[in-house]
Coordinates of C-alpha atoms and ligand atoms in Angstrom, one line a residue:
X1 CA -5.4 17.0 -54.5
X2 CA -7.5 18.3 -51.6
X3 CA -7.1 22.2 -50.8
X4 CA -5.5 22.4 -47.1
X5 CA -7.3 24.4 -44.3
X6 CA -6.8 27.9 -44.8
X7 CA -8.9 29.6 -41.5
X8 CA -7.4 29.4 -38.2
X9 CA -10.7 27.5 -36.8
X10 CA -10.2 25.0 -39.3
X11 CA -6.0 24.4 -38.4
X12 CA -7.5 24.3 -34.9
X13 CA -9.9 21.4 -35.4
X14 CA -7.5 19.1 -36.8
X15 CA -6.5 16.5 -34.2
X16 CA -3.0 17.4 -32.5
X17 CA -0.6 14.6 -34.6
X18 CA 1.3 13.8 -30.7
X19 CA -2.6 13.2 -28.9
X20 CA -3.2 10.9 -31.5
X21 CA 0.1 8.9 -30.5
X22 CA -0.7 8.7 -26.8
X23 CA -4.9 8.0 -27.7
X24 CA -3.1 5.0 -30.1
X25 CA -1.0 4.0 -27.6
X26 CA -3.3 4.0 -24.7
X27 CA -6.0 1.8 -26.9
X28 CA -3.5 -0.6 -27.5
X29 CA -2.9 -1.2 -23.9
X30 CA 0.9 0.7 -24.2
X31 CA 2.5 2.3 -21.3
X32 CA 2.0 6.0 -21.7
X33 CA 5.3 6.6 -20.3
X34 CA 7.7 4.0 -21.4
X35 CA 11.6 4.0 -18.8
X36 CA 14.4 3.2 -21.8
X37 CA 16.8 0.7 -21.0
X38 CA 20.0 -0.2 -22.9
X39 CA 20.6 -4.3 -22.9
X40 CA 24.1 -5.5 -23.5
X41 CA 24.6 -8.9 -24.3
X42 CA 27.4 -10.3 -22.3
X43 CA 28.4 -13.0 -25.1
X44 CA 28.3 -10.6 -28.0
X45 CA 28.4 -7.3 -27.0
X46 CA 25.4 -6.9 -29.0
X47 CA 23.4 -3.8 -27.8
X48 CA 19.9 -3.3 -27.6
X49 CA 17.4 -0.6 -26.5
X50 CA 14.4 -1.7 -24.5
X51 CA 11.7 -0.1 -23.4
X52 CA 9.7 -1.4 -19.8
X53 CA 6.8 0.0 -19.0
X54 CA 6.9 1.9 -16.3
X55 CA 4.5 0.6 -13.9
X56 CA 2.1 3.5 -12.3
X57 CA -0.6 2.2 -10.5
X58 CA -2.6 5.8 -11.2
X59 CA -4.6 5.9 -14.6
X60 CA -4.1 9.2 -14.5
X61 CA -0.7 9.3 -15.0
X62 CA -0.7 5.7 -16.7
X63 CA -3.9 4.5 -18.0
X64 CA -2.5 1.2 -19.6
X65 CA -0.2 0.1 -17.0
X66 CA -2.5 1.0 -14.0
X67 CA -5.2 -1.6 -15.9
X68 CA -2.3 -4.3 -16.1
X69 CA -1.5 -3.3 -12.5
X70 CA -5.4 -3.4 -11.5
X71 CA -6.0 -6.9 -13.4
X72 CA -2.7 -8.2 -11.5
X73 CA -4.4 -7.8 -8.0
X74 CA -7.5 -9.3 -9.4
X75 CA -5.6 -12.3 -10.0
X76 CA -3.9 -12.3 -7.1
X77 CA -6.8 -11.9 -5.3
X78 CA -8.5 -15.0 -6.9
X79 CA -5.7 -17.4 -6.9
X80 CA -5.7 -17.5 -3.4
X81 CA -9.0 -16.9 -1.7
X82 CA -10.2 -20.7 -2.2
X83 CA -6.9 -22.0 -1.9
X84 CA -7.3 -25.4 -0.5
X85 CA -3.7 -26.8 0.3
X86 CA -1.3 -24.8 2.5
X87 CA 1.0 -22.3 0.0
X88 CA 4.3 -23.3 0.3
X89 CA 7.0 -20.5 0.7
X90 CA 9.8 -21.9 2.4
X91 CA 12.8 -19.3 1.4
X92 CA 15.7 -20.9 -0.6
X93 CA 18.6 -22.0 1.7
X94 CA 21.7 -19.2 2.6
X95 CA 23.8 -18.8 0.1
X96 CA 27.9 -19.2 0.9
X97 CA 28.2 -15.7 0.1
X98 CA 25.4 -15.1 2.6
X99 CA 26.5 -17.2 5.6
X100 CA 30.1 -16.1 5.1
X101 CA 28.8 -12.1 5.3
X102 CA 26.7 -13.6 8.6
X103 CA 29.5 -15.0 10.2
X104 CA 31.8 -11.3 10.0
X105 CA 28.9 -9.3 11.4
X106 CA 28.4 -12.2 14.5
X107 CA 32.6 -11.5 14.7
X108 CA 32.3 -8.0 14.8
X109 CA 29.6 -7.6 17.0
X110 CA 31.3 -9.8 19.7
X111 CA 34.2 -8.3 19.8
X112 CA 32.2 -5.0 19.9
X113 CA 30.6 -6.3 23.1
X114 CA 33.3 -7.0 24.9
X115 CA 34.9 -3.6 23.9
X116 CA 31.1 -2.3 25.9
X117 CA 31.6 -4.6 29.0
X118 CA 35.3 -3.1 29.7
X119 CA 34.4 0.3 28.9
X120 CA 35.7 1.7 25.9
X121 CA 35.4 3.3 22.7
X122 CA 32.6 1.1 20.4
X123 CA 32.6 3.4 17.6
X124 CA 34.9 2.0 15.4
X125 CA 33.5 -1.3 16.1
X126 CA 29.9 0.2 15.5
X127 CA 31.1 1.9 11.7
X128 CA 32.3 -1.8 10.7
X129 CA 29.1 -3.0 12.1
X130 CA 27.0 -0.8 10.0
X131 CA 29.3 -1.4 6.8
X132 CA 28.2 -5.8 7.2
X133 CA 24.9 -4.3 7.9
X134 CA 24.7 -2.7 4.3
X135 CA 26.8 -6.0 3.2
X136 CA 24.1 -8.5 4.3
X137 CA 21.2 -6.6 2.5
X138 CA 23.6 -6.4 -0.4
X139 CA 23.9 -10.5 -0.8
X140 CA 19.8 -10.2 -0.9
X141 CA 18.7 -11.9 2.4
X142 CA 15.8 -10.4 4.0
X143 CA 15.3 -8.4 7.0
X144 CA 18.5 -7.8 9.4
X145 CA 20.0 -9.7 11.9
X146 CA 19.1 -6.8 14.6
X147 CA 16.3 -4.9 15.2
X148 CA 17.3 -1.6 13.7
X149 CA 16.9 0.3 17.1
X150 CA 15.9 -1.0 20.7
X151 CA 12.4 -0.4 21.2
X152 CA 11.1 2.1 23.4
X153 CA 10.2 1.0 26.9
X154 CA 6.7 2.2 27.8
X155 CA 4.8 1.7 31.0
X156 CA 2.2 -1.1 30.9
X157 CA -0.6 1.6 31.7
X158 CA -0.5 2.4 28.0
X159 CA 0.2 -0.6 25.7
X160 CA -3.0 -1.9 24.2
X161 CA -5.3 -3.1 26.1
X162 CA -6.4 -6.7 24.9
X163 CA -9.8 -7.4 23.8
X164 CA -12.3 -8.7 25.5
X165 CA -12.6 -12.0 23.4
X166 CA -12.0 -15.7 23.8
X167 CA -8.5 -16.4 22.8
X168 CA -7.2 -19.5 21.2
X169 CA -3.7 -20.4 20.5
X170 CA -3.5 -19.3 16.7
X171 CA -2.1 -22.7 15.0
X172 CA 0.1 -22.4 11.4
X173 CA -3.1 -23.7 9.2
X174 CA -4.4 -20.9 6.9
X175 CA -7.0 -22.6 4.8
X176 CA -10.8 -22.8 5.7
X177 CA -12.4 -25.7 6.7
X178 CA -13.9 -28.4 4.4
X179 CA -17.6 -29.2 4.3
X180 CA -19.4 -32.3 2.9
X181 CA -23.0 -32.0 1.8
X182 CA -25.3 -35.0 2.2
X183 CA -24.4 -36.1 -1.8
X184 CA -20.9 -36.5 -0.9
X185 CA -20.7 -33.0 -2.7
X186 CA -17.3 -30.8 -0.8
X187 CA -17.6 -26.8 0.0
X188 CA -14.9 -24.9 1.4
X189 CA -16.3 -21.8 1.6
X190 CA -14.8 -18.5 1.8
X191 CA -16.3 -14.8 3.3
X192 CA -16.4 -11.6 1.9
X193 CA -16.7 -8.8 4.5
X194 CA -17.2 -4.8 4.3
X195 CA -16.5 -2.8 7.5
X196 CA -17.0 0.9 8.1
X197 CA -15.9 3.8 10.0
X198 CA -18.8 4.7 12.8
X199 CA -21.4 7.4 12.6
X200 CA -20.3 11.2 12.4
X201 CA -23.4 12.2 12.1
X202 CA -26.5 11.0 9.5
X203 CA -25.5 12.2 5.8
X204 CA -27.7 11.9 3.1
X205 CA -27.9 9.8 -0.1
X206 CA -24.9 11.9 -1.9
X207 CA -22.9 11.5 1.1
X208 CA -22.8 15.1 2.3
X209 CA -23.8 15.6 6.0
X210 CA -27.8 16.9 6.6
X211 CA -26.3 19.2 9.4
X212 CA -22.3 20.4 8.8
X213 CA -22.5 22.3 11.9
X214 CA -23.0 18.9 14.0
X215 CA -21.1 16.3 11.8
X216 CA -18.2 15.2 14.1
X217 CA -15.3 16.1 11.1
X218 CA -12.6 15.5 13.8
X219 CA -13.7 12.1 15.0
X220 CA -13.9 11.6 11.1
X221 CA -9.9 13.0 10.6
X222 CA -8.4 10.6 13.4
X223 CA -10.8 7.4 12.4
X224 CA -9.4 7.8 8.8
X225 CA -5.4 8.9 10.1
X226 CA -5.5 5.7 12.3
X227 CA -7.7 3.5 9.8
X228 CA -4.4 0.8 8.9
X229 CA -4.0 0.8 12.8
X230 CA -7.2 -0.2 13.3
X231 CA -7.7 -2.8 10.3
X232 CA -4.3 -4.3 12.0
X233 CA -6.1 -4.6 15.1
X234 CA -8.9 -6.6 13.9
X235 CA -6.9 -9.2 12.0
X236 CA -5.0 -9.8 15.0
X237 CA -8.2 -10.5 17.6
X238 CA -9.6 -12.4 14.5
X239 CA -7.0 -14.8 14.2
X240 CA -7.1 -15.1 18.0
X241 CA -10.5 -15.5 17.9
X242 CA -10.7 -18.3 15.2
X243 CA -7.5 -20.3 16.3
X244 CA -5.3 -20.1 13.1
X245 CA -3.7 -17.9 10.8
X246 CA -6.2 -16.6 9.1
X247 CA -5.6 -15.0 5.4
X248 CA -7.1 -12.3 3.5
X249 CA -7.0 -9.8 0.7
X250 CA -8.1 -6.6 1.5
X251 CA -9.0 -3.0 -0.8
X252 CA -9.2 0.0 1.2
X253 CA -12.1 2.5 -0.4
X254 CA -13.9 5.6 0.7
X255 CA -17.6 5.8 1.0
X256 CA -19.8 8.5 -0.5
X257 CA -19.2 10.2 3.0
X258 CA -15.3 10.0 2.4
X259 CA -14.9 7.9 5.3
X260 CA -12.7 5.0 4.6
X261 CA -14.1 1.6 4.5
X262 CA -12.4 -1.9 3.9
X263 CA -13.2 -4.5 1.6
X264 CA -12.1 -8.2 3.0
X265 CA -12.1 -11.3 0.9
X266 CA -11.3 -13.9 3.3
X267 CA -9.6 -17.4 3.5
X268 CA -12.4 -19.7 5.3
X269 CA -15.7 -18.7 7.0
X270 CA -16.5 -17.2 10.4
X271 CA -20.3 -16.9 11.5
X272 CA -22.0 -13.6 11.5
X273 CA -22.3 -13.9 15.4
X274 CA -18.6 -14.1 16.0
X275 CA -18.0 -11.5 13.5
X276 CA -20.2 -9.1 15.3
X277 CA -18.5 -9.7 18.3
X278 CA -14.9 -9.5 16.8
X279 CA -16.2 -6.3 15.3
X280 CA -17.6 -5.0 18.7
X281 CA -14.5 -5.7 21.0
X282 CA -11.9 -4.3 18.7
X283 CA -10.6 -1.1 18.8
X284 CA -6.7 1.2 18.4
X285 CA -6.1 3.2 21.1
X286 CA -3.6 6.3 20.3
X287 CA -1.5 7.4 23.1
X288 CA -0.6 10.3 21.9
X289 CA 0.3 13.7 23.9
X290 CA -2.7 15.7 24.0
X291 CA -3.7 18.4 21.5
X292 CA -6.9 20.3 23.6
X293 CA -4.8 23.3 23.9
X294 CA -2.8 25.6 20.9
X295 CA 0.3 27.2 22.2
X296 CA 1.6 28.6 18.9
X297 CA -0.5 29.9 15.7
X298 CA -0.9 32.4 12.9
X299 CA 2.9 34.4 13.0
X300 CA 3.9 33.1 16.7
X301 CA 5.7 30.2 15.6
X302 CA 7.9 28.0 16.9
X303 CA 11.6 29.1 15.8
X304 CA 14.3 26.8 14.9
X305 CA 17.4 26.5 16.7
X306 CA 20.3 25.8 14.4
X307 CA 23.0 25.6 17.6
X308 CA 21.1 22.8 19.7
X309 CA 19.2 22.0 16.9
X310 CA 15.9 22.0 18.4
X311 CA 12.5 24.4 17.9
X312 CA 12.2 27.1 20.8
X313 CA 9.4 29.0 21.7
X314 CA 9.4 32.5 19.7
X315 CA 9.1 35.1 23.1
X316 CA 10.9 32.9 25.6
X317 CA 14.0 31.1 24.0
X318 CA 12.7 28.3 26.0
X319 CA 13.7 24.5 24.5
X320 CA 9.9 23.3 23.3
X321 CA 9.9 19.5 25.3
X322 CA 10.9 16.7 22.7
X323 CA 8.4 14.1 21.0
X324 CA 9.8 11.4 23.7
X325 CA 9.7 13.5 26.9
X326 CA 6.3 14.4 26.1
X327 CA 5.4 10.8 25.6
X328 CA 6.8 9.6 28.7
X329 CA 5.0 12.3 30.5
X330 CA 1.3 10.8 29.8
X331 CA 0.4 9.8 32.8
X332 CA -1.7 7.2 34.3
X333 CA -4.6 9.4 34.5
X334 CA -4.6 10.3 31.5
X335 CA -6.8 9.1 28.2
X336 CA -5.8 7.9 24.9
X337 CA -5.5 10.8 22.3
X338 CA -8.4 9.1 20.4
X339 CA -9.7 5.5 20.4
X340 CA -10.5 4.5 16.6
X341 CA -13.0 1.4 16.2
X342 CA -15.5 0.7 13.3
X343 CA -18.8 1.0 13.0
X344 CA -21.3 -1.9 14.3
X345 CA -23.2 -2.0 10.6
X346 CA -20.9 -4.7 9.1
X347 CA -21.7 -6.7 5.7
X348 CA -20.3 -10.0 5.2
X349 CA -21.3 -13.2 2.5
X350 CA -20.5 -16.8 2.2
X351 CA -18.7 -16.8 -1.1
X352 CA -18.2 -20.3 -3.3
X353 CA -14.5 -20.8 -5.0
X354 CA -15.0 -19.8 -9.3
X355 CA -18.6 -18.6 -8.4
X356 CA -20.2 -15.5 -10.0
X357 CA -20.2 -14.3 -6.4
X358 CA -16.4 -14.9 -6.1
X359 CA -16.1 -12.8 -9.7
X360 CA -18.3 -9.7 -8.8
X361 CA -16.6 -9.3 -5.3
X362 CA -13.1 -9.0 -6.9
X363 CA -14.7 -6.3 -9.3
X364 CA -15.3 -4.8 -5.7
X365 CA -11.7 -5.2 -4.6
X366 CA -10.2 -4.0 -7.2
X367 CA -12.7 -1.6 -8.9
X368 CA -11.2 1.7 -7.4
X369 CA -7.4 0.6 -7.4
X370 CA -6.5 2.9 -10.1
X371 CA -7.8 5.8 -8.5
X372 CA -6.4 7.7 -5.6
X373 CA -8.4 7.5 -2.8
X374 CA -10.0 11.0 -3.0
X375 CA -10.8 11.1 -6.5
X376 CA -13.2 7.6 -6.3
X377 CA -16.0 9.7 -5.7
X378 CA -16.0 13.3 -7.1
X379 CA -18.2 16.6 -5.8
X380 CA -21.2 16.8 -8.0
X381 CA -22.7 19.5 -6.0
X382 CA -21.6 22.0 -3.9
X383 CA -22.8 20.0 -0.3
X384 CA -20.7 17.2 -1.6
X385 CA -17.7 20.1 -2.1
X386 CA -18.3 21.9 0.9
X387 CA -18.3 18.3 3.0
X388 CA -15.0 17.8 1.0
X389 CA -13.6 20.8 2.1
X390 CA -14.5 20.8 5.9
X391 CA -12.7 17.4 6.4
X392 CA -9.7 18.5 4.6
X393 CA -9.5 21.7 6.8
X394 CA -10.0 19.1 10.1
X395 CA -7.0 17.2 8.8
X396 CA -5.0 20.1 8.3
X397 CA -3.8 20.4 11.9
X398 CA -4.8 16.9 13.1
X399 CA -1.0 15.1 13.3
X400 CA -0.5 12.4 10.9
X401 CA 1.8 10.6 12.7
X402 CA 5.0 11.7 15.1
X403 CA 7.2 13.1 13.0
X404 CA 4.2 15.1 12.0
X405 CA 5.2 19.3 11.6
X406 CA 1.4 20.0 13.4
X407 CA 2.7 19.1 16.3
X408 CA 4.8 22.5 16.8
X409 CA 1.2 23.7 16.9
X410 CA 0.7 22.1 20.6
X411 CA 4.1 23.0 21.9
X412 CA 5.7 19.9 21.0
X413 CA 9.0 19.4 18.9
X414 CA 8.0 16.5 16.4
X415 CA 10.0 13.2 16.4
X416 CA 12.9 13.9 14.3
X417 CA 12.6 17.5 14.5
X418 CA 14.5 19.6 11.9
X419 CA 14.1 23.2 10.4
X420 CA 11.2 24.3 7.9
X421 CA 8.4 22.0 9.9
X422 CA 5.4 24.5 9.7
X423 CA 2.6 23.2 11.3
X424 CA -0.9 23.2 9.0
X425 CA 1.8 22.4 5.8
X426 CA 2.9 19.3 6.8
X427 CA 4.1 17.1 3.8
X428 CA 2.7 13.8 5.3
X429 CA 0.3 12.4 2.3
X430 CA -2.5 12.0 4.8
X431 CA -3.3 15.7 5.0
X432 CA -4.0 16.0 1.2
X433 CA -7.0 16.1 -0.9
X434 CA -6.6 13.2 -2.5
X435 CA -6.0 11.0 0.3
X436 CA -8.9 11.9 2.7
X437 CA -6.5 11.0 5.9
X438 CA -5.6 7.3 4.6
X439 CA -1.8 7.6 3.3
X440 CA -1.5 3.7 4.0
X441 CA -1.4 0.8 1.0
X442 CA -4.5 0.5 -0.7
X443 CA -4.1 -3.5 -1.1
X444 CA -3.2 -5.2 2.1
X445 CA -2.5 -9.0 1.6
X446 CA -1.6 -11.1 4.3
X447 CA 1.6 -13.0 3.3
X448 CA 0.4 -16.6 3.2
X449 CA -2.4 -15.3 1.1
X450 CA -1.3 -17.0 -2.2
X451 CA 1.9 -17.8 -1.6
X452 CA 3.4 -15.3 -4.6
X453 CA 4.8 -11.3 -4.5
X454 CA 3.1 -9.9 -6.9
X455 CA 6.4 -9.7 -9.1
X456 CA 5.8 -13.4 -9.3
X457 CA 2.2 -13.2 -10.1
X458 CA 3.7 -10.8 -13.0
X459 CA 6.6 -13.0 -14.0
X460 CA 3.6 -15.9 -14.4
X461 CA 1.9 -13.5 -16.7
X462 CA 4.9 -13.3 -18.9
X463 CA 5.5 -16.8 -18.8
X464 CA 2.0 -17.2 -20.1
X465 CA 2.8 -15.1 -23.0
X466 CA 6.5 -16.6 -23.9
X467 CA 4.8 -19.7 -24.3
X468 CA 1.7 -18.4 -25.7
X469 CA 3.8 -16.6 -28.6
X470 CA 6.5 -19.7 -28.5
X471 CA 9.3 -17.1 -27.6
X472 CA 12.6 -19.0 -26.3
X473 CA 13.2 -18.1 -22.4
X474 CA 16.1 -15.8 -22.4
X475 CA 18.3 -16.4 -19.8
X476 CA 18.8 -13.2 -17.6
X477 CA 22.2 -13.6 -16.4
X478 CA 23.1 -13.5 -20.3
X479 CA 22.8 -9.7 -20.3
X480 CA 23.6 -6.1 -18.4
X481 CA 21.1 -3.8 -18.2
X482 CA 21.5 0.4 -17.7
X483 CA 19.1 2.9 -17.6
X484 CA 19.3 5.2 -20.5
X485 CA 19.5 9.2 -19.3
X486 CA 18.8 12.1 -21.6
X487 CA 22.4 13.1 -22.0
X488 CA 23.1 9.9 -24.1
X489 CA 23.6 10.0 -27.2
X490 CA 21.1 6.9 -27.9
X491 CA 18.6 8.4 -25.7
X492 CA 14.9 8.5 -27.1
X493 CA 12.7 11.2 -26.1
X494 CA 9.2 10.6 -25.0
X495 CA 7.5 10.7 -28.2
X496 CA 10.1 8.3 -30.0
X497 CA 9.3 6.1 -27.2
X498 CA 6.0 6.3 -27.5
X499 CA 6.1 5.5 -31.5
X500 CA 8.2 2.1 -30.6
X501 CA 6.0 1.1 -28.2
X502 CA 3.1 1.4 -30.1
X503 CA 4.6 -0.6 -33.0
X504 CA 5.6 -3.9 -30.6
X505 CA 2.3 -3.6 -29.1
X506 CA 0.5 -4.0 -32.2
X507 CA 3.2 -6.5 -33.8
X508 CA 2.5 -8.9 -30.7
X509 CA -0.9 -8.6 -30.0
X510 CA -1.5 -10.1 -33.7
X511 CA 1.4 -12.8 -32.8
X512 CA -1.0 -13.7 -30.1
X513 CA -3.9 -13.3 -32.1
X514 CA -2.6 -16.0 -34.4
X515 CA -1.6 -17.8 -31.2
X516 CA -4.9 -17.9 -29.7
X517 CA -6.4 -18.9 -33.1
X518 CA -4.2 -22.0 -33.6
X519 CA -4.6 -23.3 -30.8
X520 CA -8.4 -22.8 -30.6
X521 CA -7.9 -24.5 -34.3
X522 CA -5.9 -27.5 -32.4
X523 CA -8.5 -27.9 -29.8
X524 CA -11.1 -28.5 -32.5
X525 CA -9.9 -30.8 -34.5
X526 CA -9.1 -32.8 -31.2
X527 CA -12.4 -32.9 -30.2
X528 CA -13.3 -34.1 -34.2
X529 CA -15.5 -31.2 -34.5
X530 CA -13.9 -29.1 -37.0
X531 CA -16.4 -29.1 -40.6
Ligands
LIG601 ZN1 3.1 3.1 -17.9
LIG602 ZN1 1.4 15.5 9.3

């Protein structure tokens, strides 16, 4: 029998017995952080505990299931960049259930109508109406039957102005076109395309500005609040541009700079030419009220009303105008708040379906997914932290968006005003570190893209593996399933959870082991090639 450690050093340098669990679990591909689920089946009443993994896109708050989640999109991505038939997703017809829940709500709101055209009291009416509102998302149909509020009206002065660009009636066909070489050889190539934010001001190699003083960090703060805006805009002239409804699959990344750029894989090819001009005529105009002038900083504030229920100005008791008067009161001299476009140095490739190309641009899509957006490139020196730190103190008081608590800042109660808005701590995502001014989706997929949510690329996966491991399908309406809380009495805590998974992960990843090996066996001896 060995002696035991006896010093404190030596206790200390034996590995903690609960790290080793998580480093076991994370090699083995186990969620870190498994939710616990009790499974009743309805035949038997037999229950079961299961663990699901929990799903986190971060690996640094899941390192297994962000991989799973990262390899997902990467499939997505692939399956339908090349497609070359039209994905079909014509939704499932309306259930009975469905139409009958329809056909109260179109009852309710025309008697509600009439109650409007003679003059009286809707509300009742409008409660009911709300109720078959929750109804109809209840029986699982998409969307709602009304707009959720009527839009605002807005003087044609300051809608978007169109782009300058050739427009074609966009037709329904979202695959590329076909080419046939001279060998009777077919292509159908596909692009991938990088676009950037414009120049602030020239940076060097590590992506820290060579003058601070003349970089243009606020021009840098509204390009990356409005980037999704933008991106939305381009899309839109493109499939204008080309005629049909173009697809894509797009990652959305920071540069060394921290400026945001976009990766694009797109469905069918555009010439460099038209993509320059696309590019060149597209831009997001932000009518926002102006912010040149601070009214209210350091401890003159802004002070809540809780009577009127509005912010009034600290000295005065004056009623601070509201996010909608101050809108309607641009007026036709006046500018856009900021006008966002992207830069004119683009980069775009011809890309062949199951190419090496087509592989090493979805490494590019999908290389930084797991990452937030602020933490893909980290300060190595201290121009790259000092650059970091001057555009996070530009965003600070740059609004994110119009319920945004900087606004107070300009004399301006924010949409949806209520008490506690401080301007320069607003909670919108955009103004922290780690998201350099782009709180938007990472991934944006256009929905005809492969024709699949990404639950269904998932639910493909598993199918994979059932058959893989030749597990029967179980039949989900067989069971009930409730989430398991910590005042349970068969409630695990983390660790136990942690142990479990471990276990399965290992017992299946040798069932499919053995899967894989049987059926590499099979193939052989097919072929007659096995000694
Ligand atoms: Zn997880
Ligand atoms: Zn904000």
């Amino acid at each position: 029998m060995t002696a035991g450690p006896t010093t404190r050093a030596e206790r200390m340098a034996l590995p903690l017995a609960r790290t080793v669990v998580k480093d076991l679990a994370a090699e083995h591909g186990a969620c870190l952080r498994p939710v616990q689920l009790r499974r009743t089946d309805i035949d038997t009443g037999h229950v079961e505990q299961v663990l699901i993994p929990c799903w986190h896109t971060l690996a640094s708050v899941c390192p297994s299931c962000a991989e799973r989640a990262r390899i997902l999109r990467a499939a997505q991505c692939r399956e339908g960049w090349h497609l070359d038939h039209e994905p079909v997703i014509d939704p499932d017809p309306a259930t009975g259930q469905q139409r009958a829940a329809v056909t109260d709500r179109a009852e309710a709101q025309a008697d509600r109508d009439a109650l409007a055209n003679e003059g009286l009291d809707t509300s009742e009416l409008d409660d009911r109406i709300g109720e078959l509102d929750q109804q109809i998302t209840d029986t699982r149909l998409r969307g709602q039957v009304l707009p959720a509020r009527p839009r605002r009206h807005r003087s044609t002065r300051h809608r978007q102005d169109a782009a300058p660009l050739p427009r074609r009636p966009v037709s329904a066909r979202t695959v590329g076109k076909t080419y046939v070489a001279p060998d009777g050889k077919t292509f159908r190539p596909s692009l991938f395309v990088t676009l950037t934010c414009p120049s602030y001001g020239r940076v060097g190699e590590d992506g820290a500005p060579a003058d601070p003083d003349i970089y243009d960090y606020r021009g840098a703060a509204r390009d990356a609040l409005h980037f999704a805006a933008l991106f939305d805009r381009f899309i839109q002239n493109l499939r204008r541009f080309v005629g049909y409804d173009l697809q894509y699959f797009a990652a959305i990344e920071p540069q060394r700079r921290l400026a945001p750029h976009v990766h694009i894989a797109i469905r069918g090819t555009i010439s460099r030419a038209e993509l320059r001009e696309v590019i060149a005529a597209t831009y997001h105009q932000v009518w926002w009220p102006s912010i040149e002038s601070v009214r209210y900083d350091g401890d003159c504030l802004p002070v809540w009303d809780d009577h009127t229920g509005t912010f009034l100005d600290p000295d005065t008791g004056e009623v601070l105008p509201t996010w909608d008067e101050t809108l309607d009161a641009i007026g036709h001299e006046d500018e856009p708040l900021h006008v966002a476009r992207f830069g004119a140095r683009f980069d775009a490739q011809g890309v062949l379906a199951g190419s090496r190309d087509a592989s090493r641009c979805i490494g590019y899509l999908t290389k930084y997914l797991t990452k937030h957006i602020g933490d893909c490139h980290q300060a190595a020196n201290g121009n790259q932290a000092d650059h970091a730190a001057r555009l996070a103190e530009a965003l600070r008081y740059e609004p994110c968006s119009a319920t945004c608590a900087n606004w107070l800042r300009f004399g301006i109660q924010p949409k949806n005003a209520r008490p506690g808005l401080r301007p320069g701590a607003c909670k919108g995502k955009a103004h922290r570190r780690e998201y350099l001014g782009y709180a938007g989706r990472r991934v944006l997929v256009s929905r005809k893209w492969s024709g699949k949510t990404l639950a269904d690329h998932r639910a493909d996966r598993r199918t994979w593996l059932t058959t893989a491991l030749g597990l029967p399908a179980t039949d989900p309406a067989r069971y009930t399933w409730e989430p398991v809380t910590p005042g349970d009495p068969d409630h695990m805590p983390n660790g136990q959870r942690l142990l479990h998974v471990v276990a399965d992960r290992i017992q299946w990843q040798t069932a499919l082991d053995l899967a894989r090996r049987r059926a590499a066996e099979a193939d052989l001896s097919a072929t007659g090639r096995v000694a």
